[in-house]
Amino acid sequence: MPKDSGIGASPKRREDVRFLTGTGNYTDDINLNGQAYVHFLRSDVAHGRLVSVDTSDAAAMPGVVRIFTGADFEGVGGLPCGWQVTDRFGEVMQEPAHPVLAQGKVRHVGDPIAAVVADTPEQARDAAEAIAVEMEELPAVINMKEAVKDGATKVHDDLTSNLCYDWGFVEENREAVDKAIQDAAHVTTLELVNNRLVANPMEPRVAVGDFNRATGESTLYTTSQNPHVIRLLMGAFVLGIPEHKLRVVAPDVGGGFGSKIFHYAEEAFCTFAAKALNRAVKWTSSRSEAFMSDAHGRDHVTKIELALDADNNFTALRTETYANMGAYLSTFAPSVPTWLHGTLMAGNYKTPLIYVNVKAVFTNTVAVDAYRGAGRPEATYQLERVIDKAARELGVDPIALRRQNFITEFPYATPVAVEYDTGDYVATMDKLEEIADLSGFAARRAASEAKGKLRGLGVNCYIEACGIAPSNLVGQLGARAGLYESATVRVNATGGIVVMTGSHSHGQGHETSFPQVIADMIGIPEDMVEIEHGDTANTPMGMGTYGSRSLAVGGSAMVRATEKIIAKAKKIAAHILEASDADIELKDGQFTVAGTDKSLAWGDVTLAAYVPHNYPLEDIEPGLEETAFYDPANFTYPSGAYACEVEVDPDTGKVTIESFAAADDFGNIVNPMIVDGQVHGGIGQGIGQALLEGCVYDEDGQLLSASFMDYAMPRADDLPFYKVDHSCQTPCTHNPLGVKGCGEAGAIGTPPAVVNAVVDALQSAGKDVTHIDMPLSPARVWAAMNG
Amino acid sequence: MYEFEFEKPSTIADAVKALGEEDAQALGGGQTLIPTLKQRLAMPSTLVSLSGIAEMRGVCPDGDAIAIGGATTHAEVEAATADSYPALSALAGQIGDPAVRNRGTIGGSLANNDPSACYPAAALASGATIVTNAREIAADDYFQGLFTTALDEGEIITNVRMPVPQAAHYEKFVQPASRFALVGVFVARFADGVRVAVTGASEEGVFRWSEAEAALAGNFDPAAIDGLSVDAEGMIGDLHGTKAYRAHLVGVITKRAVAAAA
Amino acid sequence: MVKVTMTVNGRTASGEVEGRTLLSGFLREELGLTGTHVGCDTSQCGACVVHVDGKAVKSCTMLAAEADGAEIATIEGQAAPDGTLNVIQQAFQDHHGLQCGFCTPGMVMSAAALLKDNPKPSEQEIREYLEGNLCRCTGYHNIVKAIMAASGQDVSAVAAE
């Protein structure tokens, strides 16, 4: 029976009421008295030397408050990178400066050259058009393999080359892997592109900077997934504002998918300008501006080789990847193709030897950073594609080949430095075969063929690593941040609870699911618990929401803080009930003395905490408020198996998704409804990557897919209903909730299933097609079919 | 957007007068023009809305044709021609999305002549007459290349007269992002012949595929298209499809249109 | 400047606007009705959908001056005065048809327009009708399901329960 409250129940989301009635409070809904508006003059060339930027005419235009250029930011810090990767020779990565406004050079279309602050947005834009920019255009560096050749034009003149780093993992395995591949009975090789994507949360980015001269406090309202991280990065590294004079607020945020993790120039600008002008400054991105200023995702070019022995056991895996960094290092960019990618290359399989090489490259394109899945989709895609190709080369069933090579014993230490605590890949595959009705595929294929369509089935597995931690380990790996999470649980006198969390909800439903956990622990109704998040002024320092970490890390912090609350409340109850703490039990909101009928209600104890008349003041302080910081011992490892069936129109190449099924193991589940929704969304984005989305630059560095007119977003009629199941549950062993995280799974597990299915469909018609690069647009599929 | 004045006349005469002002521009439903203005790709001094001119709205029979007011929205055309010209109704129902169809107008679409728009295919294949405040223009003379028409500065499409074919169908293969036509083919069979108009494919905008028309005149069957092809040179090539792909699609989509119409 | 008067959610609203003022801007900036969202500039995402004289319209692609004299309905006017959600809003909550909430106002307004014309749409009709409404969070699954449920159809058989 489904539960109706607490962990495992699916209460309706409380945040929905404001979103459904138009009363949410998104950043663009915030308007401060007297605010001015900024418009950024952005480069329309990919690479050029700024000879002069003449703002004199523009400055005289109506409504202009002030025009800022790169010169105004000399002496101000640049945008910092939060992760330093060490290459395979032991050298640290090349790390270029990233000025708030371009200094000396522009390095991608969209690089901000000047910022016009005016009384109205249109006045700011009018004036921006009147700025005279003299530019010496330089050759654009676009193709990564060309970019790292000797003599290539350099994106950053002060670096030795366009190579950010050449990373090897695990470097000590390199020779053994080479030898295993040389000696293998069979080697399958695949070269592929993981297409560049634009996250495109429906809410474009917005920043409103404010300054209070009386207190000297700066405030930034921003569309962020992690306001504390922005406060730290911007305050400490860019503007030199200490945290106690800087408040960052991320109110309702309309989706992030990674793209709102990073600290962006526009945030720093608005904060800086508000102080300089003593006036609030607002920036609202248009969608067109978002395409050239939000960090992009993916963009890997990979060669992968899988070696098998004569019995089809995987013996070694070797990959070489070129990872696009774009023109600058976005906040966590270096970590994505390395620690979030190389560590996942074992997948669900007991391949004993793995070597991953990644060359990160600077190009004259927008910075590339984490996008839903971040590194893990790239790892999964290449691995699951090469396994599929191997199965076809060997003439074996792709599912059987996977099953044969599954890891079945846990904990399992992979050859790429991580240890999977739990999992059951056989169970998720069994579940998938059931919910996707794979035994009925042949009949469905025949039905499709009868109407002139090719039908294909694609199956794959995935493993993901969520809740990156522990902090001391990630520090060794180059992270310049800790990766704990925090929670303060404040119990009020009449028993209601406010939880202040460092996690941030921008669609995940924390306001509903987090109270389920606390209510369950105490035994009170969920509506007695409220969640506050998104404002550095009233939440403890936290790292925010990304990487499917909120429940596993933030939820664990909440549990730890609540445990402290319960322990203290038991002491209070013990005092009032004249019993020993050890004998006090808490159940259904009642404290009882074990083995007696003596009891106290939750509210009696909380009231006593704040009206401490009959209270052990000599032992404990009044009040009932506790904070915990939780730093996980390990990653969590969700996993699953996905199946996609497609139809291909052989005349046009158009692919339609006929069915999609996902069997996931997320460990324990707090709110099944929300988990379903997270998986649905991930699958939608995964199908988008596989069939529709592609961010394309031409050789001059012009962005061809610069709006929704050319960047194909998945629409309702591109997608089917999905079958999702998360009944296979192997709880995480090292966090108190036994949860693993579910936010990115769909985006990780989906693309290979779709591509495997299309290749299967084409091969069923005798086409010699072994691979097509995403997105599998009709034009690309048709071209592949017609050689 | 740059600043502009706004006028909303209630008669064609007043609209023509308003459009006589320097850099004045007509505003139909605005579904293309307003996004263009947002990108600051146009700088009109005045926008003259045609939405308040009652005589330019609505659909009525006109002998063997139907007459559609230039300011009639796609949604209105879809509803009003469902019985009288189902192929046109279906085409109107595939333009943009429901909200766009509630604003966008036939006159606006034809005046803009986007190379991937749907209406130009219908007008050309139907042998429509574009009626303006000043004259009548045969569709064959009206479309003159990308975003180019026979309209003079300030000239307004007041009405579009569409002869109704004996059989017709519009088949649209969409560009995945914009949902405009990657290739759209309107096939119309009349007593005296077949007209085939192709949109989305050519660098010159909508065109009549005369070889297909000739083949279909003798045999209105998809098989008649077998062996025919358009030259890939002159087709649009972009990130959504090469020239060769579009040329191939013209054949496939024409056959499908014929099959559906026959 | 153009003087405009319109009825918004049953109340008369007037203002002076520039020619270039969009209806979305008038609603958000002048009337403070920030439930109508702007998510793109190419008239595709549909977060800005409102009803103008009963018809779904992208308010970011209509001049405020064009709405002079019109009846406008926005997301803020959909629930009952006592806050009770209407049947579509309630179905979206019941079936988790929203996550971040940004596309939601447009989705609800489009769904309302659909159900007015087509009280029992099929799954396919719903998907096609939503061509002009983008959602990045839900993969559309629960949106389609919610609209089916709002139209009184049994959605218990829809996958993923």
PDB file of C-alpha atoms in Angstrom, chain A residues 107 205 328 349 381 395 450 544 554 593 679:
ATOM      1  CA  ARG A 107      37.350  35.320 -27.236  1.00  0.00           C
ATOM      2  CA  ARG A 205      19.331  34.134 -16.117  1.00  0.00           C
ATOM      3  CA  TYR A 328      37.428  30.509 -20.488  1.00  0.00           C
ATOM      4  CA  TYR A 349      31.082  -3.878 -15.787  1.00  0.00           C
ATOM      5  CA  TYR A 381      27.324   7.156 -23.913  1.00  0.00           C
ATOM      6  CA  GLY A 395      27.068 -11.526 -33.276  1.00  0.00           C
ATOM      7  CA  ALA A 450       4.167  -3.908 -42.264  1.00  0.00           C
ATOM      8  CA  GLY A 544      23.742  24.096  -3.191  1.00  0.00           C
ATOM      9  CA  GLY A 554      21.617  17.972   2.169  1.00  0.00           C
ATOM     10  CA  VAL A 593       9.159   6.557  29.336  1.00  0.00           C
ATOM     11  CA  VAL A 679      13.357  10.637 -14.289  1.00  0.00           C
TER      12      VAL A 679
END
